Coordinates of C-alpha atoms in Angstrom, one line a residue:
X1 CA 59.0 51.7 58.8
X2 CA 61.7 54.3 58.4
X3 CA 65.1 53.7 56.7
X4 CA 67.0 53.0 59.9
X5 CA 64.5 50.3 61.0
X6 CA 64.5 48.8 57.5
X7 CA 68.3 48.6 57.5
X8 CA 68.3 46.9 60.9
X9 CA 65.6 44.4 59.9
X10 CA 67.5 43.6 56.7
X11 CA 70.8 43.2 58.6
X12 CA 69.2 40.9 61.2
X13 CA 67.6 38.8 58.5
X14 CA 70.9 38.3 56.6
X15 CA 73.1 37.9 59.7
X16 CA 73.1 34.1 59.8
X17 CA 72.7 33.6 56.0
X18 CA 74.9 33.3 53.0
X19 CA 73.7 35.9 50.6
X20 CA 74.4 37.4 47.1
X21 CA 73.2 40.9 46.5
X22 CA 73.3 42.5 43.1
X23 CA 73.1 46.3 42.8
X24 CA 72.7 47.3 39.2
X25 CA 73.6 50.7 37.7
X26 CA 74.5 52.5 41.0
X27 CA 75.0 56.3 40.5
X28 CA 75.0 57.7 44.1
X29 CA 77.9 57.1 46.4
X30 CA 75.9 58.1 49.5
X31 CA 73.2 55.6 48.7
X32 CA 75.8 52.9 48.2
X33 CA 77.2 53.7 51.7
X34 CA 73.8 53.5 53.2
X35 CA 73.1 50.1 51.6
X36 CA 76.5 48.8 52.7
X37 CA 75.6 49.4 56.4
X38 CA 72.6 47.2 56.0
X39 CA 74.6 44.2 54.8
X40 CA 76.2 42.2 57.6
X41 CA 79.9 41.2 57.5
X42 CA 79.3 37.5 58.4
X43 CA 81.6 34.5 57.9
X44 CA 79.4 32.7 55.3
X45 CA 81.3 33.9 52.2
X46 CA 78.6 36.2 51.1
X47 CA 79.0 38.3 47.9
X48 CA 78.0 41.8 46.7
X49 CA 78.1 42.6 43.0
X50 CA 77.8 46.2 41.8
X51 CA 77.7 47.6 38.3
X52 CA 78.2 51.3 37.8
X53 CA 79.6 53.8 35.4
X54 CA 81.1 56.1 38.0
X55 CA 84.8 55.6 38.8
X56 CA 84.5 56.9 42.4
X57 CA 81.9 54.2 43.2
X58 CA 83.9 51.5 41.5
X59 CA 86.9 52.2 43.7
X60 CA 85.0 52.3 47.0
X61 CA 86.1 49.5 49.3
X62 CA 86.0 48.4 53.0
X63 CA 88.1 46.0 55.0
X64 CA 86.1 43.0 53.8
X65 CA 84.4 44.2 50.6
X66 CA 85.8 45.4 47.3
X67 CA 83.8 47.0 44.5
X68 CA 85.3 47.0 41.0
X69 CA 83.9 48.2 37.8
X70 CA 85.2 47.1 34.6
X71 CA 82.3 47.1 32.3
X72 CA 82.7 50.7 31.1
X73 CA 86.2 50.0 30.0
X74 CA 85.0 47.2 27.7
X75 CA 82.8 49.7 25.8
X76 CA 80.0 47.2 25.7
X77 CA 82.0 44.9 23.4
X78 CA 80.8 41.3 24.3
X79 CA 84.1 39.7 23.3
X80 CA 86.0 42.1 25.4
X81 CA 83.7 41.4 28.4
X82 CA 84.2 37.6 27.9
X83 CA 88.0 38.1 27.6
X84 CA 88.2 40.2 30.8
X85 CA 86.0 37.7 32.6
X86 CA 88.4 34.9 31.7
X87 CA 91.2 37.0 33.1
X88 CA 89.4 37.7 36.4
X89 CA 88.4 34.1 36.7
X90 CA 92.1 33.0 36.6
X91 CA 93.2 35.5 39.3
X92 CA 92.6 35.9 43.0
X93 CA 90.1 38.6 44.0
X94 CA 93.0 40.6 45.6
X95 CA 94.5 41.0 42.1
X96 CA 91.3 42.5 40.6
X97 CA 92.0 46.0 41.9
X98 CA 95.4 46.0 40.2
X99 CA 93.8 44.8 36.9
X100 CA 91.3 47.6 37.2
X101 CA 94.0 50.2 37.5
X102 CA 95.9 48.7 34.5
X103 CA 92.7 48.9 32.4
X104 CA 92.0 52.5 33.4
X105 CA 95.6 53.5 32.6
X106 CA 96.0 51.7 29.3
X107 CA 92.6 51.7 27.5
X108 CA 91.7 54.6 25.3
X109 CA 88.3 55.3 23.6
X110 CA 89.6 55.6 20.1
X111 CA 88.3 52.4 18.6
X112 CA 87.0 49.0 19.8
X113 CA 89.8 47.1 18.2
X114 CA 92.4 49.0 20.3
X115 CA 90.3 48.5 23.4
X116 CA 90.1 44.8 22.8
X117 CA 93.8 44.6 22.0
X118 CA 94.6 46.2 25.3
X119 CA 92.3 43.8 27.2
X120 CA 93.8 40.8 25.4
X121 CA 97.3 42.0 26.2
X122 CA 96.4 41.9 29.9
X123 CA 95.0 38.3 29.5
X124 CA 98.1 37.3 27.5
X125 CA 100.6 38.8 30.0
X126 CA 98.8 36.9 32.7
X127 CA 99.6 33.6 31.0
X128 CA 102.5 31.4 32.1
X129 CA 105.4 31.8 29.8
X130 CA 105.1 28.2 28.4
X131 CA 101.4 28.8 27.7
X132 CA 102.1 32.0 25.7
X133 CA 103.8 30.2 22.9
X134 CA 100.9 27.7 22.6
X135 CA 98.4 30.6 22.4
X136 CA 100.5 32.5 19.8
X137 CA 100.7 29.3 17.7
X138 CA 97.0 29.6 17.0
X139 CA 97.9 32.4 14.7
X140 CA 99.5 30.1 12.1
X141 CA 96.0 28.9 11.1
X142 CA 94.0 30.8 8.5
X143 CA 91.2 33.2 9.3
X144 CA 87.9 31.6 10.2
X145 CA 89.7 28.2 10.2
X146 CA 88.0 25.5 12.4
X147 CA 91.0 23.8 14.0
X148 CA 91.1 20.1 14.6
X149 CA 92.3 19.8 18.2
X150 CA 94.2 16.6 17.6
X151 CA 96.1 18.3 14.8
X152 CA 96.9 21.3 16.9
X153 CA 98.0 19.1 19.8
X154 CA 100.3 17.1 17.5
X155 CA 101.9 20.3 16.2
X156 CA 102.4 21.7 19.8
X157 CA 104.2 18.5 20.7
X158 CA 106.4 18.5 17.6
X159 CA 107.3 22.1 18.2
X160 CA 108.4 21.2 21.7
X161 CA 105.7 23.1 23.5
X162 CA 104.5 20.2 25.6
X163 CA 106.6 18.7 28.4
X164 CA 106.5 15.1 29.7
X165 CA 104.5 14.4 32.9
X166 CA 104.5 11.2 34.9
X167 CA 101.4 9.2 34.4
X168 CA 100.1 11.3 31.5
X169 CA 100.7 11.1 27.7
X170 CA 101.8 14.3 26.0
X171 CA 98.4 14.5 24.3
X172 CA 96.7 14.6 27.7
X173 CA 99.1 17.3 28.9
X174 CA 98.5 19.3 25.8
X175 CA 94.7 19.0 26.0
X176 CA 94.9 20.3 29.5
X177 CA 96.7 23.4 28.2
X178 CA 94.0 23.9 25.5
X179 CA 91.2 23.6 28.0
X180 CA 92.9 26.3 30.1
X181 CA 93.0 28.6 27.1
X182 CA 89.3 27.9 26.6
X183 CA 88.5 28.5 30.2
X184 CA 90.2 31.9 29.9
X185 CA 87.9 32.6 26.9
X186 CA 91.0 33.1 24.7
X187 CA 89.9 30.1 22.5
X188 CA 86.4 29.1 21.6
X189 CA 85.4 25.5 21.9
X190 CA 83.6 24.4 18.7
X191 CA 82.9 20.7 19.3
X192 CA 83.4 18.3 22.2
X193 CA 83.2 14.5 22.0
X194 CA 80.9 12.4 24.3
X195 CA 83.8 11.5 26.5
X196 CA 84.8 15.2 27.1
X197 CA 87.7 15.3 24.6
X198 CA 88.0 18.4 22.6
X199 CA 87.4 17.8 18.9
X200 CA 87.5 21.3 17.3
X201 CA 88.1 24.8 18.3
X202 CA 88.4 28.2 16.7
X203 CA 89.8 31.7 17.4
X204 CA 87.6 34.8 17.1
X205 CA 88.6 37.2 14.3
X206 CA 89.4 40.0 16.8
X207 CA 91.5 37.6 18.9
X208 CA 93.4 36.4 15.8
X209 CA 94.2 40.0 14.8
X210 CA 95.7 40.6 18.2
X211 CA 97.6 37.4 18.0
X212 CA 99.0 38.4 14.6
X213 CA 100.2 41.7 16.0
X214 CA 102.2 39.9 18.7
X215 CA 103.5 37.4 16.1
X216 CA 104.9 40.2 14.1
X217 CA 106.5 41.8 17.1
X218 CA 108.1 38.6 18.2
X219 CA 109.0 37.3 14.7
X220 CA 107.2 34.1 15.7
X221 CA 106.1 33.0 12.2
X222 CA 106.2 34.1 8.6
X223 CA 103.4 33.9 6.1
X224 CA 103.4 33.1 2.4
X225 CA 100.3 34.6 0.7
X226 CA 99.2 35.9 -2.7
X227 CA 100.2 39.3 -1.4
X228 CA 103.5 38.3 0.0
X229 CA 105.7 35.7 -1.7
X230 CA 109.2 37.1 -0.9
X231 CA 110.6 35.5 2.2
X232 CA 113.9 36.2 4.0
X233 CA 116.3 33.2 4.3
X234 CA 116.2 33.5 8.1
X235 CA 112.6 32.3 8.3
X236 CA 112.2 29.5 10.9
X237 CA 108.5 28.9 10.8
X238 CA 106.4 29.3 7.6
X239 CA 102.6 29.1 7.1
X240 CA 101.3 28.9 3.6
X241 CA 97.6 29.6 3.3
X242 CA 96.2 30.8 0.0
X243 CA 94.8 29.3 -3.2
X244 CA 97.3 30.7 -5.8
X245 CA 100.4 29.0 -7.1
X246 CA 103.7 29.1 -5.3
X247 CA 106.8 27.1 -6.1
X248 CA 108.4 26.6 -2.7
X249 CA 111.5 25.0 -4.1
X250 CA 112.5 28.3 -5.6
X251 CA 113.0 29.6 -2.0
X252 CA 116.2 29.0 -0.1
X253 CA 115.2 28.7 3.5
X254 CA 118.2 27.1 5.3
X255 CA 116.9 27.8 8.8
X256 CA 113.4 26.6 8.2
X257 CA 112.2 24.3 11.0
X258 CA 108.4 24.2 10.6
X259 CA 106.4 24.3 7.3
X260 CA 102.6 24.3 7.5
X261 CA 100.6 24.3 4.2
X262 CA 96.8 24.8 4.6
X263 CA 95.6 25.5 1.1
X264 CA 97.5 25.5 -2.2
X265 CA 96.4 25.7 -5.8
X266 CA 97.5 23.2 -8.4
X267 CA 100.7 23.7 -10.3
X268 CA 100.6 24.8 -13.9
X269 CA 103.4 22.5 -14.7
X270 CA 103.7 18.8 -13.7
X271 CA 107.5 19.2 -13.4
X272 CA 107.2 21.9 -10.6
X273 CA 107.9 20.7 -7.1
X274 CA 106.4 22.3 -4.0
X275 CA 109.1 22.0 -1.4
X276 CA 111.8 24.6 -0.3
X277 CA 115.3 23.7 -1.1
X278 CA 118.2 23.5 1.4
X279 CA 115.9 23.1 4.4
X280 CA 117.8 20.4 6.3
X281 CA 116.8 21.6 9.7
X282 CA 113.1 21.0 9.0
X283 CA 111.4 19.5 12.1
X284 CA 107.7 19.9 11.5
X285 CA 106.0 19.3 8.1
X286 CA 102.2 19.5 8.0
X287 CA 100.7 19.3 4.5
X288 CA 97.2 19.4 5.8
X289 CA 95.7 17.1 3.2
X290 CA 97.3 18.9 0.3
X291 CA 98.1 16.8 -2.8
X292 CA 101.8 17.7 -3.2
X293 CA 104.7 15.9 -4.8
X294 CA 107.6 15.9 -2.4
X295 CA 110.9 15.6 -4.3
X296 CA 113.5 13.1 -3.3
X297 CA 115.4 14.3 -0.2
X298 CA 118.2 13.0 1.9
X299 CA 115.7 11.9 4.6
X300 CA 118.4 10.8 7.0
X301 CA 119.3 14.4 7.5
X302 CA 115.8 15.7 7.8
X303 CA 114.7 14.8 11.4
X304 CA 110.9 15.2 10.7
X305 CA 108.8 14.6 13.8
X306 CA 105.3 15.3 12.5
X307 CA 104.0 14.3 9.0
X308 CA 100.4 14.6 8.1
X309 CA 99.8 13.8 4.4
X310 CA 101.1 11.5 1.7
X311 CA 104.6 10.5 2.4
X312 CA 107.6 9.2 0.5
X313 CA 108.4 5.5 1.2
X314 CA 111.9 6.4 2.5
X315 CA 110.7 7.2 6.0
X316 CA 112.4 4.3 7.8
X317 CA 115.5 6.5 8.4
X318 CA 113.5 9.2 10.3
X319 CA 114.4 8.0 13.7
X320 CA 112.6 10.9 15.5
X321 CA 109.3 10.4 13.6
X322 CA 106.4 10.5 16.1
X323 CA 103.3 10.7 14.0
X324 CA 102.6 9.0 10.7
X325 CA 99.0 9.7 9.9
X326 CA 98.3 8.9 6.2
X327 CA 95.0 7.6 4.9
X328 CA 92.3 8.3 2.4
X329 CA 88.5 8.0 3.1
X330 CA 86.3 7.1 0.2
X331 CA 83.0 9.0 -0.3
X332 CA 80.5 7.5 2.2
X333 CA 77.3 5.9 0.8
X334 CA 74.2 4.5 2.4
X335 CA 74.2 1.6 3.2
X336 CA 77.9 2.0 4.1
X337 CA 80.4 0.3 1.8
X338 CA 83.0 -1.9 3.4
X339 CA 86.5 -0.5 3.7
X340 CA 85.9 3.2 3.2
X341 CA 89.3 4.0 4.8
X342 CA 92.3 3.2 2.6
X343 CA 95.7 2.7 4.2
X344 CA 99.3 2.8 2.9
X345 CA 101.7 0.1 2.0
X346 CA 104.5 0.3 4.6
X347 CA 108.1 -0.5 3.6
X348 CA 110.3 -3.0 5.3
X349 CA 112.1 -1.6 8.3
X350 CA 109.2 0.2 9.9
X351 CA 110.1 -1.4 13.2
X352 CA 113.1 0.9 13.4
X353 CA 110.9 3.9 14.0
X354 CA 111.0 3.5 17.8
X355 CA 109.7 7.0 18.4
X356 CA 106.4 6.4 16.6
X357 CA 103.4 7.2 18.7
X358 CA 100.6 7.3 16.0
X359 CA 100.6 5.0 13.0
X360 CA 97.4 5.3 10.9
X361 CA 96.7 3.6 8.6
X362 CA 99.0 0.8 7.4
X363 CA 98.0 -2.1 5.1
X364 CA 98.5 -5.5 6.6
X365 CA 99.9 -7.0 3.5
X366 CA 101.3 -4.9 0.6
X367 CA 103.2 -7.7 -1.1
X368 CA 106.2 -7.5 1.2
X369 CA 108.6 -10.2 2.2
X370 CA 108.7 -9.5 5.9
X371 CA 105.4 -9.4 7.7
X372 CA 104.5 -5.8 8.7
X373 CA 102.3 -7.1 11.5
X374 CA 105.3 -8.7 13.1
X375 CA 107.3 -5.5 12.8
X376 CA 104.6 -3.6 14.6
X377 CA 105.6 -5.3 17.8
X378 CA 108.8 -3.3 17.9
X379 CA 106.8 0.0 18.1
X380 CA 106.1 -0.1 21.9
X381 CA 105.5 3.6 22.1
X382 CA 102.4 3.6 20.0
X383 CA 99.3 5.2 21.4
X384 CA 97.2 5.0 18.2
X385 CA 97.3 2.2 15.5
X386 CA 95.2 1.7 12.4
X387 CA 95.4 -1.4 10.3
X388 CA 93.6 -2.0 7.0
X389 CA 93.2 -5.0 4.7
X390 CA 93.9 -7.5 7.5
X391 CA 93.7 -11.2 6.4
X392 CA 92.9 -14.3 8.3
X393 CA 96.6 -15.3 8.2
X394 CA 97.8 -12.0 9.6
X395 CA 95.6 -11.9 12.6
X396 CA 97.9 -14.0 14.8
X397 CA 100.9 -11.8 14.2
X398 CA 98.9 -8.7 14.9
X399 CA 97.6 -10.1 18.2
X400 CA 101.2 -10.9 19.3
X401 CA 102.3 -7.4 18.4
X402 CA 99.4 -5.8 20.3
X403 CA 100.4 -7.5 23.4
X404 CA 103.6 -5.4 23.5
X405 CA 101.8 -2.1 23.0
X406 CA 101.0 -1.2 26.6
X407 CA 100.5 2.5 25.9
X408 CA 97.9 2.0 23.2
X409 CA 94.9 4.2 23.5
X410 CA 93.2 3.8 20.1
X411 CA 93.0 0.8 17.8
X412 CA 91.3 0.5 14.4
X413 CA 91.3 -2.8 12.5
X414 CA 89.6 -3.4 9.1
X415 CA 89.6 -6.8 7.4
X416 CA 90.6 -7.2 3.7
X417 CA 86.9 -7.9 2.8
X418 CA 83.6 -8.1 4.6
X419 CA 83.7 -11.9 4.3
X420 CA 87.3 -12.3 5.6
X421 CA 87.3 -13.9 9.1
X422 CA 89.7 -12.3 11.5
X423 CA 90.3 -14.1 14.8
X424 CA 91.3 -11.5 17.4
X425 CA 90.6 -13.9 20.3
X426 CA 94.3 -14.9 20.0
X427 CA 95.2 -11.7 21.9
X428 CA 96.0 -13.0 25.4
X429 CA 96.7 -9.7 27.2
X430 CA 95.1 -6.6 25.6
X431 CA 96.3 -3.0 26.0
X432 CA 94.3 -2.1 29.1
X433 CA 94.6 1.6 28.5
X434 CA 92.6 1.3 25.3
X435 CA 89.9 4.0 25.0
X436 CA 88.7 3.7 21.4
X437 CA 88.3 0.4 19.5
X438 CA 86.9 0.0 15.9
X439 CA 86.7 -3.4 14.3
X440 CA 85.3 -4.0 10.8
X441 CA 85.3 -7.6 9.6
X442 CA 83.9 -11.0 10.2
X443 CA 84.6 -12.2 13.8
X444 CA 84.1 -15.7 15.0
X445 CA 82.9 -14.2 18.3
X446 CA 83.3 -11.2 20.4
X447 CA 87.0 -11.3 21.6
X448 CA 87.2 -12.6 25.2
X449 CA 89.4 -9.7 26.2
X450 CA 87.0 -7.0 25.2
X451 CA 85.0 -7.0 28.5
X452 CA 88.3 -6.4 30.3
X453 CA 88.8 -2.9 28.8
X454 CA 87.7 -0.8 31.7
X455 CA 89.0 2.4 30.1
X456 CA 87.1 1.9 26.8
X457 CA 84.9 4.8 26.0
X458 CA 84.1 4.3 22.3
X459 CA 83.4 1.0 20.5
X460 CA 82.3 0.3 16.9
X461 CA 81.7 -3.2 15.5
X462 CA 80.9 -3.6 11.8
X463 CA 80.3 -6.6 9.5
X464 CA 81.0 -8.9 12.5
X465 CA 78.0 -11.2 11.6
X466 CA 77.7 -12.4 15.2
X467 CA 74.7 -14.7 15.7
X468 CA 74.7 -14.2 19.4
X469 CA 74.0 -10.8 20.9
X470 CA 77.2 -8.9 21.6
X471 CA 75.5 -6.9 24.4
X472 CA 76.0 -9.7 26.9
X473 CA 79.8 -9.2 26.7
X474 CA 79.7 -5.5 26.4
X475 CA 77.1 -4.3 28.9
X476 CA 79.3 -4.2 32.0
X477 CA 82.0 -2.0 30.5
X478 CA 82.1 0.7 33.2
X479 CA 83.1 3.7 31.1
X480 CA 81.7 3.0 27.6
X481 CA 80.1 6.2 26.3
X482 CA 79.5 5.4 22.6
X483 CA 78.5 2.1 21.0
X484 CA 77.9 1.6 17.3
X485 CA 76.8 -1.7 15.8
X486 CA 76.8 -1.3 12.0
X487 CA 76.2 -3.5 8.9
X488 CA 75.2 -6.7 10.5
X489 CA 77.5 -6.5 13.4
X490 CA 74.7 -8.5 14.9
X491 CA 73.0 -11.1 12.6
X492 CA 70.2 -12.2 14.9
X493 CA 66.6 -11.1 15.4
X494 CA 66.5 -9.8 19.1
X495 CA 68.8 -7.5 21.0
X496 CA 68.3 -7.7 24.8
X497 CA 69.6 -5.0 27.1
X498 CA 70.3 -6.5 30.5
X499 CA 69.3 -5.0 33.8
X500 CA 72.0 -2.5 34.9
X501 CA 73.8 -2.7 31.6
X502 CA 75.8 0.1 30.0
X503 CA 75.8 2.4 33.1
X504 CA 77.5 5.4 31.3
X505 CA 76.4 4.9 27.7
X506 CA 75.4 8.3 26.1
X507 CA 75.2 7.4 22.4
X508 CA 73.9 4.2 20.7
X509 CA 73.7 3.6 17.0
X510 CA 72.1 0.6 15.3
X511 CA 72.9 0.7 11.6
X512 CA 71.8 -1.7 8.8
X513 CA 71.2 -4.7 11.1
X514 CA 69.1 -6.5 8.4
X515 CA 67.7 -9.3 10.5
X516 CA 67.0 -7.2 13.6
X517 CA 63.3 -7.4 14.5
X518 CA 63.0 -6.8 18.2
X519 CA 64.7 -4.9 21.0
X520 CA 63.9 -5.4 24.7
X521 CA 65.1 -4.4 28.1
X522 CA 65.3 -6.6 31.2
X523 CA 64.9 -4.2 34.1
X524 CA 66.7 -0.8 33.8
X525 CA 69.6 -0.2 31.4
X526 CA 71.4 2.7 29.7
X527 CA 70.3 5.2 32.4
X528 CA 72.5 8.0 30.8
X529 CA 71.6 7.5 27.2
X530 CA 71.1 10.8 25.4
X531 CA 71.2 10.0 21.7
X532 CA 69.7 7.0 19.8
X533 CA 70.3 6.5 16.1
X534 CA 68.4 3.8 14.1
X535 CA 69.3 3.5 10.4
X536 CA 68.4 0.9 7.8
X537 CA 66.9 -1.6 10.3
X538 CA 63.8 -2.0 8.1
X539 CA 62.4 -5.0 9.9
X540 CA 62.6 -3.6 13.4
X541 CA 59.3 -3.7 15.2
X542 CA 58.5 -0.1 16.3
X543 CA 56.3 -1.3 19.2
X544 CA 59.2 -3.0 20.9
X545 CA 61.4 0.0 20.3
X546 CA 58.9 2.4 21.8
X547 CA 58.7 0.3 25.0
X548 CA 62.5 0.5 25.4
X549 CA 62.5 4.2 24.7
X550 CA 59.9 4.8 27.4
X551 CA 62.4 3.7 30.0
X552 CA 65.2 6.0 28.7
X553 CA 64.5 8.9 31.0
X554 CA 67.5 11.0 29.8
X555 CA 67.0 10.6 26.1
X556 CA 67.4 13.9 24.2
X557 CA 67.5 13.0 20.6
X558 CA 66.1 10.2 18.3
X559 CA 67.3 10.0 14.7
X560 CA 65.9 7.5 12.1
X561 CA 67.6 7.0 8.7
X562 CA 65.9 5.1 5.9
X563 CA 63.3 3.5 8.1
X564 CA 59.8 2.6 6.7
X565 CA 57.4 5.5 6.5
X566 CA 54.9 3.6 8.5
X567 CA 57.5 3.4 11.2
X568 CA 57.5 7.3 11.3
X569 CA 53.7 7.5 11.4
X570 CA 53.6 5.5 14.6
X571 CA 55.4 8.4 16.4
X572 CA 52.7 10.9 15.6
X573 CA 49.7 11.5 18.0
X574 CA 46.4 10.0 17.0
X575 CA 48.1 7.8 14.4
X576 CA 45.8 5.1 13.1
X577 CA 48.7 2.6 12.7
X578 CA 49.7 3.1 16.4
X579 CA 46.1 2.5 17.5
X580 CA 45.7 -0.5 15.2
X581 CA 48.8 -2.1 16.5
X582 CA 47.6 -1.9 20.1
X583 CA 50.2 0.4 21.7
X584 CA 48.6 2.4 24.4
X585 CA 48.3 6.2 24.3
X586 CA 49.9 6.3 27.8
X587 CA 53.2 4.8 26.5
X588 CA 53.4 7.2 23.6
X589 CA 52.6 10.2 25.7
X590 CA 55.2 9.2 28.3
X591 CA 57.9 9.2 25.6
X592 CA 56.9 12.4 23.8
X593 CA 56.1 14.2 27.0
X594 CA 59.8 14.5 27.7
X595 CA 60.2 16.4 24.4
X596 CA 63.0 14.6 22.8
X597 CA 64.1 15.8 19.3
X598 CA 62.8 13.2 16.9
X599 CA 63.9 13.4 13.3
X600 CA 63.4 11.1 10.3
X601 CA 65.7 11.1 7.2
X602 CA 65.1 9.6 3.8
X603 CA 67.6 9.6 0.9
X604 CA 66.2 11.5 -2.1
X605 CA 68.6 11.6 -5.0
X606 CA 71.9 13.1 -3.8
X607 CA 70.5 14.6 -0.7
X608 CA 68.7 13.6 2.5
X609 CA 65.1 14.7 3.1
X610 CA 64.6 15.6 6.7
X611 CA 61.4 15.6 8.8
X612 CA 61.4 17.0 12.3
X613 CA 58.6 15.6 14.4
X614 CA 58.2 18.9 16.2
X615 CA 57.8 20.9 13.0
X616 CA 56.4 18.6 10.3
X617 CA 52.8 17.6 10.5
X618 CA 51.4 14.1 10.4
X619 CA 49.9 14.8 7.0
X620 CA 53.3 15.5 5.5
X621 CA 54.5 12.0 6.4
X622 CA 51.2 10.5 5.4
X623 CA 51.5 12.2 2.0
X624 CA 55.0 10.6 1.6
X625 CA 53.5 7.2 2.3
X626 CA 50.8 7.5 -0.3
X627 CA 53.2 8.8 -3.0

């Protein structure tokens, strides 16, 4: 057929359809006009996408269709393409033509960095004013630094960049802002938790260079580095990020409001102090884990709102203090040792810190006169609480205090020792907004209030030594995503997953359950499970586990730590042990046919020896057994 009949046939075919047509690398304007006439202008929200290097083609438009080119202006730089894509995504289509004109007018072909800088400027200028300061704040972090999102959010809040919103915590508001920056491709998401919360993010080097340029223009922050140690006394925000020595108390910074220290070398003199003098307006102090000695200060005149490191004990006068996050984690071992997280001894008067939102971690005792567990009840604004070294005698006071914490989202409780019995069943009305709960210590039973936590997404029980299966109490939690049972949290032989149990669970870890021998499933359970970790359960029958795994249709990864080598052999095709034990080939093939990632880990000296089932041969594991 000739071109006219072809155009009409195509137009008739598409008339009642919603269509997407992609025309790649168009050079001829006449050809484009001819194709346009063959595409009907219907009301089904159809789309036409054109790529071209010719400006006259890029600016062609009709009443209902607009054709834009932007790719050429990005000079093929992937980061620039992603950045401009984020900008276009955030705007209406009607604004794209204006953006195109701006690009054509501003961009010059004299270097990719300048090109990207111009593109980033357009994305930056498109941000709401209150989002610009949050974006620029990312420049205070060192180059190639993986940023803990919780730390960034706390700093944003302390700096006053996050407003209050009804029905939302400030952390939730701030995370929404961070997600918007990620959606615009201005920030890269490095890690996300199972419940969707952002864990870590980073800024691309080119993006950071552009941010630093704007920081200098706006005098947003000053930097102390090995190359630059002289600072003007008008500095309001200071970022210290290098490995050399600096004696901050030799600096007079009377207007300093924010001090962030990321990396600092050890002092050559034990008498030197690392703190600027005369900084009585200081509002934000983030020591980032640095081991610094803070000199005695008139803390009543230093309205610190964020403190993340070791602290002086005279903190009870800091009436605006919102975050007190101070703890030390011991080096993890396998099997896990009890009480890896060490808290601090809190002074009397902690109840006066009415603005506290996060307190982690505080020792339950500490040799004080007044019981710190009773004082906690005065901190009604807490959203996160961590308690270590809890004794049997302190559990009642802790439960009474928890009843007053209606805003609590995260709770971590560790007993004084693995044999110390802590009765948390005394809590009559739990914080119903609780999302994360970690309990390590001997429990008489699973607390009666735990099944009532409909918002709970993460749960870890350790050293509980429960003789009855905790799954019965937990399986109906509607939003539970992560469950960890570690170090004899269950002391029995059989774990049974009930029909319909754990409807949203994505991650399950069974660690060092010494007496566990069998797992079974009544009906269908854990329909969303993606990751299963089994560690140190050396008596677990692999046949019962394989039967359970067969019914986990969404399972993506299986990880086994310090399990018997014979256990590993059963997961290989044509394994003699599997045939000898009577498990059918059909069951095995159904599991492995879904191609889950199966990995076995064994401790060897100071490192873990890893075997990937998809890479390592059966003979490799067999050789390990015979060694």
